[in-house]
Short mmCIF file of C-alpha atoms in Angstrom, two decimals:
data_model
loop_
_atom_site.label_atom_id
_atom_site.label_comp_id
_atom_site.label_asym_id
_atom_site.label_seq_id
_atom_site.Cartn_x
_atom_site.Cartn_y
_atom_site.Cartn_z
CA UNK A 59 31.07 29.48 -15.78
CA UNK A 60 32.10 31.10 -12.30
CA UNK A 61 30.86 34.73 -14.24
CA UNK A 62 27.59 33.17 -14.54
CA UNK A 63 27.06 31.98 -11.37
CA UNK A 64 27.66 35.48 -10.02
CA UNK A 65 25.24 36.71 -12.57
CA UNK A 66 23.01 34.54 -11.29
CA UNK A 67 23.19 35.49 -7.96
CA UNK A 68 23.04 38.91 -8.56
CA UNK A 69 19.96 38.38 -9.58
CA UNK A 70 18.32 36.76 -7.26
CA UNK A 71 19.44 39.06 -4.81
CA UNK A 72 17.47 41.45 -6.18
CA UNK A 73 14.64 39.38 -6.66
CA UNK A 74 14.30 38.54 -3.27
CA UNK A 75 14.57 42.23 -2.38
CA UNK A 76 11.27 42.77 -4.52
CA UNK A 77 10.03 39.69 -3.10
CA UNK A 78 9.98 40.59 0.22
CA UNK A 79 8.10 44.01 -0.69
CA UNK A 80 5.59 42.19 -2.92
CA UNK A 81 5.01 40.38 0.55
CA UNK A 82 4.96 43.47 2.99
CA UNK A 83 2.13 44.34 0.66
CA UNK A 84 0.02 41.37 0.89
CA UNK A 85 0.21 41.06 4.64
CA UNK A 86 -0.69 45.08 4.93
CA UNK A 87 -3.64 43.61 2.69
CA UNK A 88 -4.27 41.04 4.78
CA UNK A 89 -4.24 38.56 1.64
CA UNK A 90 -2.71 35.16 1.28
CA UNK A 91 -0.94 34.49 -1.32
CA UNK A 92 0.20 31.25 -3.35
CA UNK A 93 2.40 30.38 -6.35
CA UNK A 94 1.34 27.64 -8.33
CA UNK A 95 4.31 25.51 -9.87
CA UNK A 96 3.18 23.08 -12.46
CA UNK A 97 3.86 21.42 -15.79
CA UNK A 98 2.75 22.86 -19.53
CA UNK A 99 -1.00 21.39 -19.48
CA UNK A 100 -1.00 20.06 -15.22
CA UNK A 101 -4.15 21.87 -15.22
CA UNK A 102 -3.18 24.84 -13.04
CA UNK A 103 -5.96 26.98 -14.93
CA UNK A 104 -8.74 24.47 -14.64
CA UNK A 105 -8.37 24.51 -10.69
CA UNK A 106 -8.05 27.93 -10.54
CA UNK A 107 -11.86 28.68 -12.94
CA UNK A 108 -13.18 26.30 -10.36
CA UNK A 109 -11.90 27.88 -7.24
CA UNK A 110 -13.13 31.08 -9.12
CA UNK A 111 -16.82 29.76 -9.34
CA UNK A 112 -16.65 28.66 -5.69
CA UNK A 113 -14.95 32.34 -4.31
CA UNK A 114 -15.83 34.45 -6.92
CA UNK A 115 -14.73 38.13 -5.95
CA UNK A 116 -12.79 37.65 -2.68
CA UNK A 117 -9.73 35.55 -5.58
CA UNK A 118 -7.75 37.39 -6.83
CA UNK A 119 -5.30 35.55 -9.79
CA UNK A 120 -1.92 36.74 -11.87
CA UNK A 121 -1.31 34.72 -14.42
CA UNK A 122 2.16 34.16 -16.50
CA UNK A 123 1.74 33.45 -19.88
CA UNK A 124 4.49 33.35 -22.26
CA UNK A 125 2.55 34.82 -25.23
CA UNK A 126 -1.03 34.46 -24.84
CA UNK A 127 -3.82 35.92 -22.50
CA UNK A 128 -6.33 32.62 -22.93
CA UNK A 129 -5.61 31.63 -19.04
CA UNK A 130 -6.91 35.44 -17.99
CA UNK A 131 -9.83 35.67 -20.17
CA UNK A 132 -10.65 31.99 -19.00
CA UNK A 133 -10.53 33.23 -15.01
CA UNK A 134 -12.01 36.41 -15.47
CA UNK A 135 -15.14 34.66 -17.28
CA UNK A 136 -14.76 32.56 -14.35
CA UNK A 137 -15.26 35.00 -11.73
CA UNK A 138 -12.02 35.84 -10.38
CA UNK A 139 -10.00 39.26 -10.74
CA UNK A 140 -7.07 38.18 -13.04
CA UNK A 141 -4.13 40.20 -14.23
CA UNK A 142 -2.09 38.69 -16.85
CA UNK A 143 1.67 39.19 -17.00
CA UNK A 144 3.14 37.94 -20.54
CA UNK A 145 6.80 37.04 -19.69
CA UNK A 146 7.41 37.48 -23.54
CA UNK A 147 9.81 34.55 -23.57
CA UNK A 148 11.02 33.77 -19.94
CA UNK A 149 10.08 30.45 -18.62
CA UNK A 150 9.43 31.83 -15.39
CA UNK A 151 8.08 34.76 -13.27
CA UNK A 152 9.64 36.87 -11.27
CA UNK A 153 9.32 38.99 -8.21
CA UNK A 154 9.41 41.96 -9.67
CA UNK A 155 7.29 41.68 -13.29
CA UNK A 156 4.54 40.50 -9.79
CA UNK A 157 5.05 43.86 -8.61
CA UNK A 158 4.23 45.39 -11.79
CA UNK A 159 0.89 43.16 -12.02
CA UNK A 160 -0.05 43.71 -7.87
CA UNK A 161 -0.43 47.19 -9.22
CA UNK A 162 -3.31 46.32 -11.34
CA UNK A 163 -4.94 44.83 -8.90
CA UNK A 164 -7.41 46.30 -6.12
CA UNK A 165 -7.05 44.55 -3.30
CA UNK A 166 -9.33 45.99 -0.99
CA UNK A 167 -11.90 43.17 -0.90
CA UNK A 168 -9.83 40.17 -1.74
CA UNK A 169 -8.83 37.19 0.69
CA UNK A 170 -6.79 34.52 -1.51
CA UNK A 171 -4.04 35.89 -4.52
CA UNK A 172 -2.75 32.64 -6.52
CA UNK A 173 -0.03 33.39 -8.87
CA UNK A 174 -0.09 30.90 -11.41
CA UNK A 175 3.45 30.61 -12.74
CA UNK A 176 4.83 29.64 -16.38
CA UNK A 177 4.20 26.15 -17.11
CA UNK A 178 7.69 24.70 -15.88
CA UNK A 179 8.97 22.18 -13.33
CA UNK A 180 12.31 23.46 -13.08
CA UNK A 181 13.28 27.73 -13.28
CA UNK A 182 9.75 28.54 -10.97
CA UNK A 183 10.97 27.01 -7.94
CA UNK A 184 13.77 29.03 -7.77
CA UNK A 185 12.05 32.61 -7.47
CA UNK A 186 10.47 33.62 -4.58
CA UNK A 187 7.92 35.93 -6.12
CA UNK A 188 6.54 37.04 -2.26
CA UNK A 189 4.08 34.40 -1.78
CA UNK A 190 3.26 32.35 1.84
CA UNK A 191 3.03 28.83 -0.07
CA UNK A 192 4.39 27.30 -3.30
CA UNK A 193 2.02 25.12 -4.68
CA UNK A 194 2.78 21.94 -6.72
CA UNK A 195 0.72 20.88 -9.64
CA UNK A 196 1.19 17.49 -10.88
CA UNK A 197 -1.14 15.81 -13.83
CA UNK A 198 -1.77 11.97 -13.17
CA UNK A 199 -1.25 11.75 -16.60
CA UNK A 200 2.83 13.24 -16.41
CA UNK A 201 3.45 10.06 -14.69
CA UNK A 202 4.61 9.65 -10.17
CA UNK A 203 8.42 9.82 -10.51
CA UNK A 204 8.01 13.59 -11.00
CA UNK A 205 8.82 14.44 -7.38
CA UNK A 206 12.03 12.44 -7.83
CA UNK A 207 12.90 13.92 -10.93
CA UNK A 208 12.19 17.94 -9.65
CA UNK A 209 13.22 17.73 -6.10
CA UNK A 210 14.02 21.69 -6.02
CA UNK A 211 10.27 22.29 -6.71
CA UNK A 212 9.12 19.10 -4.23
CA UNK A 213 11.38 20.11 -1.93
CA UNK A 214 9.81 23.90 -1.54
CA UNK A 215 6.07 22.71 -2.42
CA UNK A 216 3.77 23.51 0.59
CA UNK A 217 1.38 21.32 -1.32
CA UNK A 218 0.94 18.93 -4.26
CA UNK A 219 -2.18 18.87 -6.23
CA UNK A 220 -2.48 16.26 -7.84
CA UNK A 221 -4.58 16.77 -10.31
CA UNK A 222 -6.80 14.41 -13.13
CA UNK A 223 -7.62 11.59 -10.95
CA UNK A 224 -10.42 10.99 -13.16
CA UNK A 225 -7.68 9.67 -15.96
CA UNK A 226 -6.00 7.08 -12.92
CA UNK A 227 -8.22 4.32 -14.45
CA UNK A 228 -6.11 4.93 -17.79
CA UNK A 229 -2.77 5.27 -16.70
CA UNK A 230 0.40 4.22 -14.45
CA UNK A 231 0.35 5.92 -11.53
CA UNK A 232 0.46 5.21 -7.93
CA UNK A 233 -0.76 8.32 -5.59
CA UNK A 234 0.84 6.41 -2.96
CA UNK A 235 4.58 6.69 -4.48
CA UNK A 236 3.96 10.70 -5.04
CA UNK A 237 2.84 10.80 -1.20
CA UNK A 238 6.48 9.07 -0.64
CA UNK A 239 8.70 10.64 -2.35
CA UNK A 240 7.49 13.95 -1.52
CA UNK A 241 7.06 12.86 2.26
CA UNK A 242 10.92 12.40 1.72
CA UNK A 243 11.97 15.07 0.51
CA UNK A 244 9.73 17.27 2.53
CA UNK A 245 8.15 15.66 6.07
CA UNK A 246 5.46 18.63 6.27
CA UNK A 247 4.07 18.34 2.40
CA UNK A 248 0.38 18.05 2.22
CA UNK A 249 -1.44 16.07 -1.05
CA UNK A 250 -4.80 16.87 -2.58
CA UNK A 251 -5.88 14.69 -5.07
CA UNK A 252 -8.38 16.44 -7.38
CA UNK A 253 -10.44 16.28 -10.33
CA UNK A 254 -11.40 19.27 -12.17
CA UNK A 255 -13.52 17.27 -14.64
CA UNK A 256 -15.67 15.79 -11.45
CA UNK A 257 -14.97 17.90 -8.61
CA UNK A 258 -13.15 14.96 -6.45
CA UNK A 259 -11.24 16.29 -3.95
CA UNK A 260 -12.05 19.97 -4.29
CA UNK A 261 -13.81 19.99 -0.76
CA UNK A 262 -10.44 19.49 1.29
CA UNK A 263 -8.40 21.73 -0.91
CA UNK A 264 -10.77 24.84 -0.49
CA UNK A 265 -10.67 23.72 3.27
CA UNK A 266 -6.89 24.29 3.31
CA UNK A 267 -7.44 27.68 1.15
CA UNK A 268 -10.14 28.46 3.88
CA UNK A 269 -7.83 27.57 6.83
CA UNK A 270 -4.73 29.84 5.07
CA UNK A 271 -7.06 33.31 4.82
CA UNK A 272 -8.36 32.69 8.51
CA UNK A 273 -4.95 32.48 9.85
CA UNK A 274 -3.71 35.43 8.15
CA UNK A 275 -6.63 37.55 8.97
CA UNK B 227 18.34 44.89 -17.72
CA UNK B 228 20.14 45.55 -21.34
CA UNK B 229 23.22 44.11 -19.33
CA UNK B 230 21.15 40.72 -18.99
CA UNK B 231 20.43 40.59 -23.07
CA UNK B 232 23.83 41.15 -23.94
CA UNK B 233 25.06 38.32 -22.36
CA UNK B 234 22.50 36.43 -22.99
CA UNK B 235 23.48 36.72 -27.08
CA UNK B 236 26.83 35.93 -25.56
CA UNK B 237 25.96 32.99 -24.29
CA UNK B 238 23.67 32.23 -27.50
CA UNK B 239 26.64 33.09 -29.51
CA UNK B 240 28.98 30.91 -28.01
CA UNK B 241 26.52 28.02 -27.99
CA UNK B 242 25.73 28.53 -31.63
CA UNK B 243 29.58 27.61 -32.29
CA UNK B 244 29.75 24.44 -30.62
CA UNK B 245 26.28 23.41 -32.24
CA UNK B 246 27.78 23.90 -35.58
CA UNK B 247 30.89 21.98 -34.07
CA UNK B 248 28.66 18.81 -33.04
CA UNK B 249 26.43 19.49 -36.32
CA UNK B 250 29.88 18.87 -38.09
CA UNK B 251 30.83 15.46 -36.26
CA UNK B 252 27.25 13.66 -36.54
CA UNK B 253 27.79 14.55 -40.22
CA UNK B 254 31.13 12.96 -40.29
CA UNK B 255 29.25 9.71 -39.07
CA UNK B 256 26.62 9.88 -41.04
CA UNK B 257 24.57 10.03 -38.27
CA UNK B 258 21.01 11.65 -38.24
CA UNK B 259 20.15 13.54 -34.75
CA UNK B 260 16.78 14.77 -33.67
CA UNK B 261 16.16 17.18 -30.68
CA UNK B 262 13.44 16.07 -28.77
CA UNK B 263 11.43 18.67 -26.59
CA UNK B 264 8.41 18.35 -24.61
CA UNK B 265 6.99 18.93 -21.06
CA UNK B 266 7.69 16.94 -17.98
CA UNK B 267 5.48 13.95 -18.48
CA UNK B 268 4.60 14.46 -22.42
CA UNK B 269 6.13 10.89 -22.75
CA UNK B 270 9.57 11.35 -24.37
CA UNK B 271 11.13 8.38 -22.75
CA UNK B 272 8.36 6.33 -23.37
CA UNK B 273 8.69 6.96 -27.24
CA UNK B 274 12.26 6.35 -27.41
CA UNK B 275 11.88 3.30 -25.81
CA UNK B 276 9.45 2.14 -28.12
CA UNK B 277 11.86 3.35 -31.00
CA UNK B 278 14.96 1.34 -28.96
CA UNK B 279 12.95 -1.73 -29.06
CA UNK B 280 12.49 -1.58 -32.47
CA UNK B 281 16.08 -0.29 -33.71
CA UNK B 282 18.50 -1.54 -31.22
CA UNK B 283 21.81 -0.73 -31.34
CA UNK B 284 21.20 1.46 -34.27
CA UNK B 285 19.84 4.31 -32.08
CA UNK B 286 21.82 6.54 -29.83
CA UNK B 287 20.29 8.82 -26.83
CA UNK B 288 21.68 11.50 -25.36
CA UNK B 289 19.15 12.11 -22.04
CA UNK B 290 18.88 15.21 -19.82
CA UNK B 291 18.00 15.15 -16.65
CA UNK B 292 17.66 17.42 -13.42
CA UNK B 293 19.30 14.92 -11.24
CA UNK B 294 18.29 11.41 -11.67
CA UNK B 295 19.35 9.12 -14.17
CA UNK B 296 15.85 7.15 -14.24
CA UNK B 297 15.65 7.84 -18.11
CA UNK B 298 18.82 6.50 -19.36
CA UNK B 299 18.49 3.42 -17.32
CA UNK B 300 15.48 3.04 -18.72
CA UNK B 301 16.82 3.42 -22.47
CA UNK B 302 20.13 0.93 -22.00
CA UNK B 303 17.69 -1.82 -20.71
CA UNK B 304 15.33 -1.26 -23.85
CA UNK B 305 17.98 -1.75 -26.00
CA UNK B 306 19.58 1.72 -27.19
CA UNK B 307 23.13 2.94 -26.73
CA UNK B 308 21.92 6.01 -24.03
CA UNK B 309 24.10 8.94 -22.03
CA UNK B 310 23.00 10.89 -19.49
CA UNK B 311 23.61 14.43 -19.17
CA UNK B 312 22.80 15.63 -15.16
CA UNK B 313 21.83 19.19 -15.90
CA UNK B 314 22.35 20.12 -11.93
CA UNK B 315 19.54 22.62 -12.15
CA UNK B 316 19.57 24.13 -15.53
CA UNK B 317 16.04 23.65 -17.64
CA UNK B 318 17.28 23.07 -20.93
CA UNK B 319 20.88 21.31 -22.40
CA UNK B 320 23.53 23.71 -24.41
CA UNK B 321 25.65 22.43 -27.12
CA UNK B 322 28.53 21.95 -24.74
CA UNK B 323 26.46 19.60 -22.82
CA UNK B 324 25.88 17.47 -25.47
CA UNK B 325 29.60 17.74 -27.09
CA UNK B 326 30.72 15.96 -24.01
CA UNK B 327 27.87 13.65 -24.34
CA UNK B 328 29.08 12.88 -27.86
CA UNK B 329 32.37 11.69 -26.44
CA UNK B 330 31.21 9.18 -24.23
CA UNK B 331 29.03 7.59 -27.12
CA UNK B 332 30.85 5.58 -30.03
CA UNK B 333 29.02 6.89 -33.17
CA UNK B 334 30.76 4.31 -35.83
CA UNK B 335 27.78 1.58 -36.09
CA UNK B 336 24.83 4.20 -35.42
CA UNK B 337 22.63 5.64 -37.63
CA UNK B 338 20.03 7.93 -35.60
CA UNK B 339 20.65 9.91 -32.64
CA UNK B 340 17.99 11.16 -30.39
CA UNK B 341 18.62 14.61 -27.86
CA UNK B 342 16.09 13.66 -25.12
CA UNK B 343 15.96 17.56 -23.85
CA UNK B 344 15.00 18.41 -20.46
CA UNK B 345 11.39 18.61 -20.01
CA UNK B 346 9.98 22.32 -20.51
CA UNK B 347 8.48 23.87 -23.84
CA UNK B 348 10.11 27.23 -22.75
CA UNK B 349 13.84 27.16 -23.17
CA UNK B 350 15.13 24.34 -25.07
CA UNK B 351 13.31 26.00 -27.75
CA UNK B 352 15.63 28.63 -28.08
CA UNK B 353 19.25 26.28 -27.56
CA UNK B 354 20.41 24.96 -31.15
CA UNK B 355 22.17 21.61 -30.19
CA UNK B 356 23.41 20.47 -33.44
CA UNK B 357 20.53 18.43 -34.36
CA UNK B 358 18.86 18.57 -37.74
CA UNK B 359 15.37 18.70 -36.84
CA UNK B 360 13.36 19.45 -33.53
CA UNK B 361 10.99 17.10 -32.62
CA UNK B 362 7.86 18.53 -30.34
CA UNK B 363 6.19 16.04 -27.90
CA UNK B 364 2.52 17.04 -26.97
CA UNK B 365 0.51 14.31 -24.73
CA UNK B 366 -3.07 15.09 -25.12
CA UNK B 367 -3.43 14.94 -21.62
CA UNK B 368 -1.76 18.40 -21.83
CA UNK B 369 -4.58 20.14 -23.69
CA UNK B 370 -4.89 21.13 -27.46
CA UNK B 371 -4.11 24.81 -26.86
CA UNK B 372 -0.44 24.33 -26.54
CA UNK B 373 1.06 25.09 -29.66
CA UNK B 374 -0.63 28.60 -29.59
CA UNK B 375 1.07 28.99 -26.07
CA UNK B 376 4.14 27.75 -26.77
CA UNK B 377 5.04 29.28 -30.70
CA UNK B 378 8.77 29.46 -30.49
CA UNK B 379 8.91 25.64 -30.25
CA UNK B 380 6.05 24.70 -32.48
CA UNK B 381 7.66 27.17 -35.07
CA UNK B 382 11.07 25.82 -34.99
CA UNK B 383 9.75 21.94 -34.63
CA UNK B 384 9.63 20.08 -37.76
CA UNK B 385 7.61 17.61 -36.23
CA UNK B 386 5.23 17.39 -33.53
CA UNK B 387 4.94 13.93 -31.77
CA UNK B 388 1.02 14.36 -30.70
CA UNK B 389 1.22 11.05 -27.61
CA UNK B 390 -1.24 9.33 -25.60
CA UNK B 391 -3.80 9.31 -28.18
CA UNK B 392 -5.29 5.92 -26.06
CA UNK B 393 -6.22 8.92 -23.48
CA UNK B 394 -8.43 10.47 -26.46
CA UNK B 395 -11.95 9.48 -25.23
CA UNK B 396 -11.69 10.91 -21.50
CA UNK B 397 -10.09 14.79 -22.44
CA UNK B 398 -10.70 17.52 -24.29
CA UNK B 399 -8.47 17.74 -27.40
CA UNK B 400 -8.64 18.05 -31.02
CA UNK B 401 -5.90 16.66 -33.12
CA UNK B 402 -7.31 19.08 -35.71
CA UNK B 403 -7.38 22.38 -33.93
CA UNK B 404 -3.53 21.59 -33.02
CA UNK B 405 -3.15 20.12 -36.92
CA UNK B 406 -4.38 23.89 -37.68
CA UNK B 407 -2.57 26.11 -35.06
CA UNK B 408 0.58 24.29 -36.09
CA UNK B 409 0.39 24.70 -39.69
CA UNK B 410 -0.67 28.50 -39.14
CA UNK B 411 2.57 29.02 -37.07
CA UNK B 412 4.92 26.33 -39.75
CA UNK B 413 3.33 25.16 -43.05
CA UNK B 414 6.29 22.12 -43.48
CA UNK B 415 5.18 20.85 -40.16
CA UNK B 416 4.11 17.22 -40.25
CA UNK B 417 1.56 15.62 -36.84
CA UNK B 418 1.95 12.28 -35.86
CA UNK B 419 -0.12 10.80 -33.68
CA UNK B 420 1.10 8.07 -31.41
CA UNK B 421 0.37 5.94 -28.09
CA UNK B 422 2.87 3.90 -26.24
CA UNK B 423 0.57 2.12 -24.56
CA UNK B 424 -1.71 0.56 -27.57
CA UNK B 425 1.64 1.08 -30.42
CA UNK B 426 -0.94 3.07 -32.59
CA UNK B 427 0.94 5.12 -34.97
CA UNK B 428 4.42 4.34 -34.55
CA UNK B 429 4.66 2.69 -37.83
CA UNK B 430 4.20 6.35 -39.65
CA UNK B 431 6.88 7.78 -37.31
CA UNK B 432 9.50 5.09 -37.52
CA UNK B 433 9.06 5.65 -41.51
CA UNK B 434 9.70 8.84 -41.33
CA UNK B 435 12.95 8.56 -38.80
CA UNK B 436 14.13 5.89 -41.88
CA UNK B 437 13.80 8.37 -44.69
CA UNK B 438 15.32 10.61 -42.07
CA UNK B 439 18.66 8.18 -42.13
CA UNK B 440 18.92 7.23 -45.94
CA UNK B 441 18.47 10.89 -47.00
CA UNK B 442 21.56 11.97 -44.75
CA UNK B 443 23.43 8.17 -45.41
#
């Protein structure tokens, strides 16, 4: 067990070494930069194709995909510059298969990179991939005592989105226990709720987005 | 990088041994144990406290969690004999997890035994627990494209649990084009589609978990 731990930090060691070059990069670039951190299904691809109508070219996305490319070929119809990375079995990205995609990518006229990470609650939060925010997706529909059951990622999370408000009608859920528990674990967490089906809420989070490229630039 | 795959069919080797230990032991009992996987929120607990309610002390669980033990409270007041396993981190259970499980549960009067594993589609795929069958839990909240995202699980699953069918009429998703993705990927699969909420379907399932017990009895 103790080998594995060492293992384990080995290797995040030298993730955080690439991390920290993937980030060099993006503030030579002047480009912000978010990971998205969500569930199988949360809806992570949905909000990005509708940030991508609203930005278009100045988005840039990489997307992890365990076997498929449907999430890049969505986004690039949408408008957006995606590069696809297919982890070919790991549940998670990591610093350096980002590298490898950044290099696909001209950055030149782009404000806003969103990484949109394997769909997983747990192994995601623990890799800093280079970004300036991790971003939380959570589905109305996965039920509120997610933040309580996945501090690690609640706990990081610059920002929950949570997303399918248009199902809260249908289901248990109480926005205001998600604002709670995530207030407790983390005093300076900001929610969206957002509806990709109606638009709801999609004003304040491109505000935020908006806010994060004028600071950096 | 070839260092990181060697042990990692270490680690698979070592697990494989225990699995065939606890495989052994369930037999022993007569016992019939299904490995439940699905994402954060697909509704696993939900369904096995349905299933509790209507087998009582019958049913075993065996529950993995992050941190909190929310799901095997849930399970003991619903009427099942349930164990928690705290994962502390890790995104899937191991055989040796749930060989200590096993020891805290007393098999003698039980005739099914459900693996609640930790919610992710990614990894507890590829972790043989000793079960006989894998069960795949798929809310349609989580969109129909999952199976051809996710083909290690729906490969290995011998049964896909297709939940929150009372969600149907507000989201996009076919119970056909995942009926046809998971038959291209495992012709012996068989679809059931449930809802917790309205009870539809749970008659088919709970057949099927009885054949399930008096082929192995």
């Amino acid at each position: 067990m103790s080998e594995r731990i060492r293992i384990s930090s080995d290797v995040h060691a030298a993730n955080d070494l690439i991390a920290r070059q993937n980030r060099a990069l993006l503030k030579g670039k002047n480009v912000s930069a978010l990971n998205m951190i969500g569930s199988p299904g949360s809806g992570k691809t949905s909000i990005l194709e509708r940030m991508a109508a609203r930005m278009g070219a100045p988005l840039a996305v990489i997307t992890g995909d365990i076997q498929t490319t449907f999430d890049a070929d969505r986004l690039t119809r949408a408008g957006a510059s995606a590069v696809q990375i297919e982890t070919g079995g790991a549940c998670h990205l990591t610093a350096a298969m980002v590298q490898k995609a950044l290099r696909g990518l001209d950055l030149d006229d782009k404000k806003l990179l969103v990484i949109e990470n394997v769909g997983n609650l747990v192994c995601p939060a623990a890799f800093d991939l280079g970004e300036d925010r991790k971003i939380a997706v959570l589905s109305v529909a996965e039920g509120d005592e997610k933040p309580a059951k996945y501090p690690a990622l609640f706990t990081r999370a610059s920002v929950v989105l949570v997303n399918k408000i248009d199902l809260l009608p249908y289901v248990n859920f109480s926005i205001d226990r998600v604002r709670k528990d995530c207030c407790t674990l983390n005093q300076d967490i900001k929610i969206f709720p957002l509806s990709c089906t109606t638009g709801e809420g999609f004003e304040a989070w491109m505000e935020y987005c908006i806010r994060l490229e004028s600071k950096k630039g």
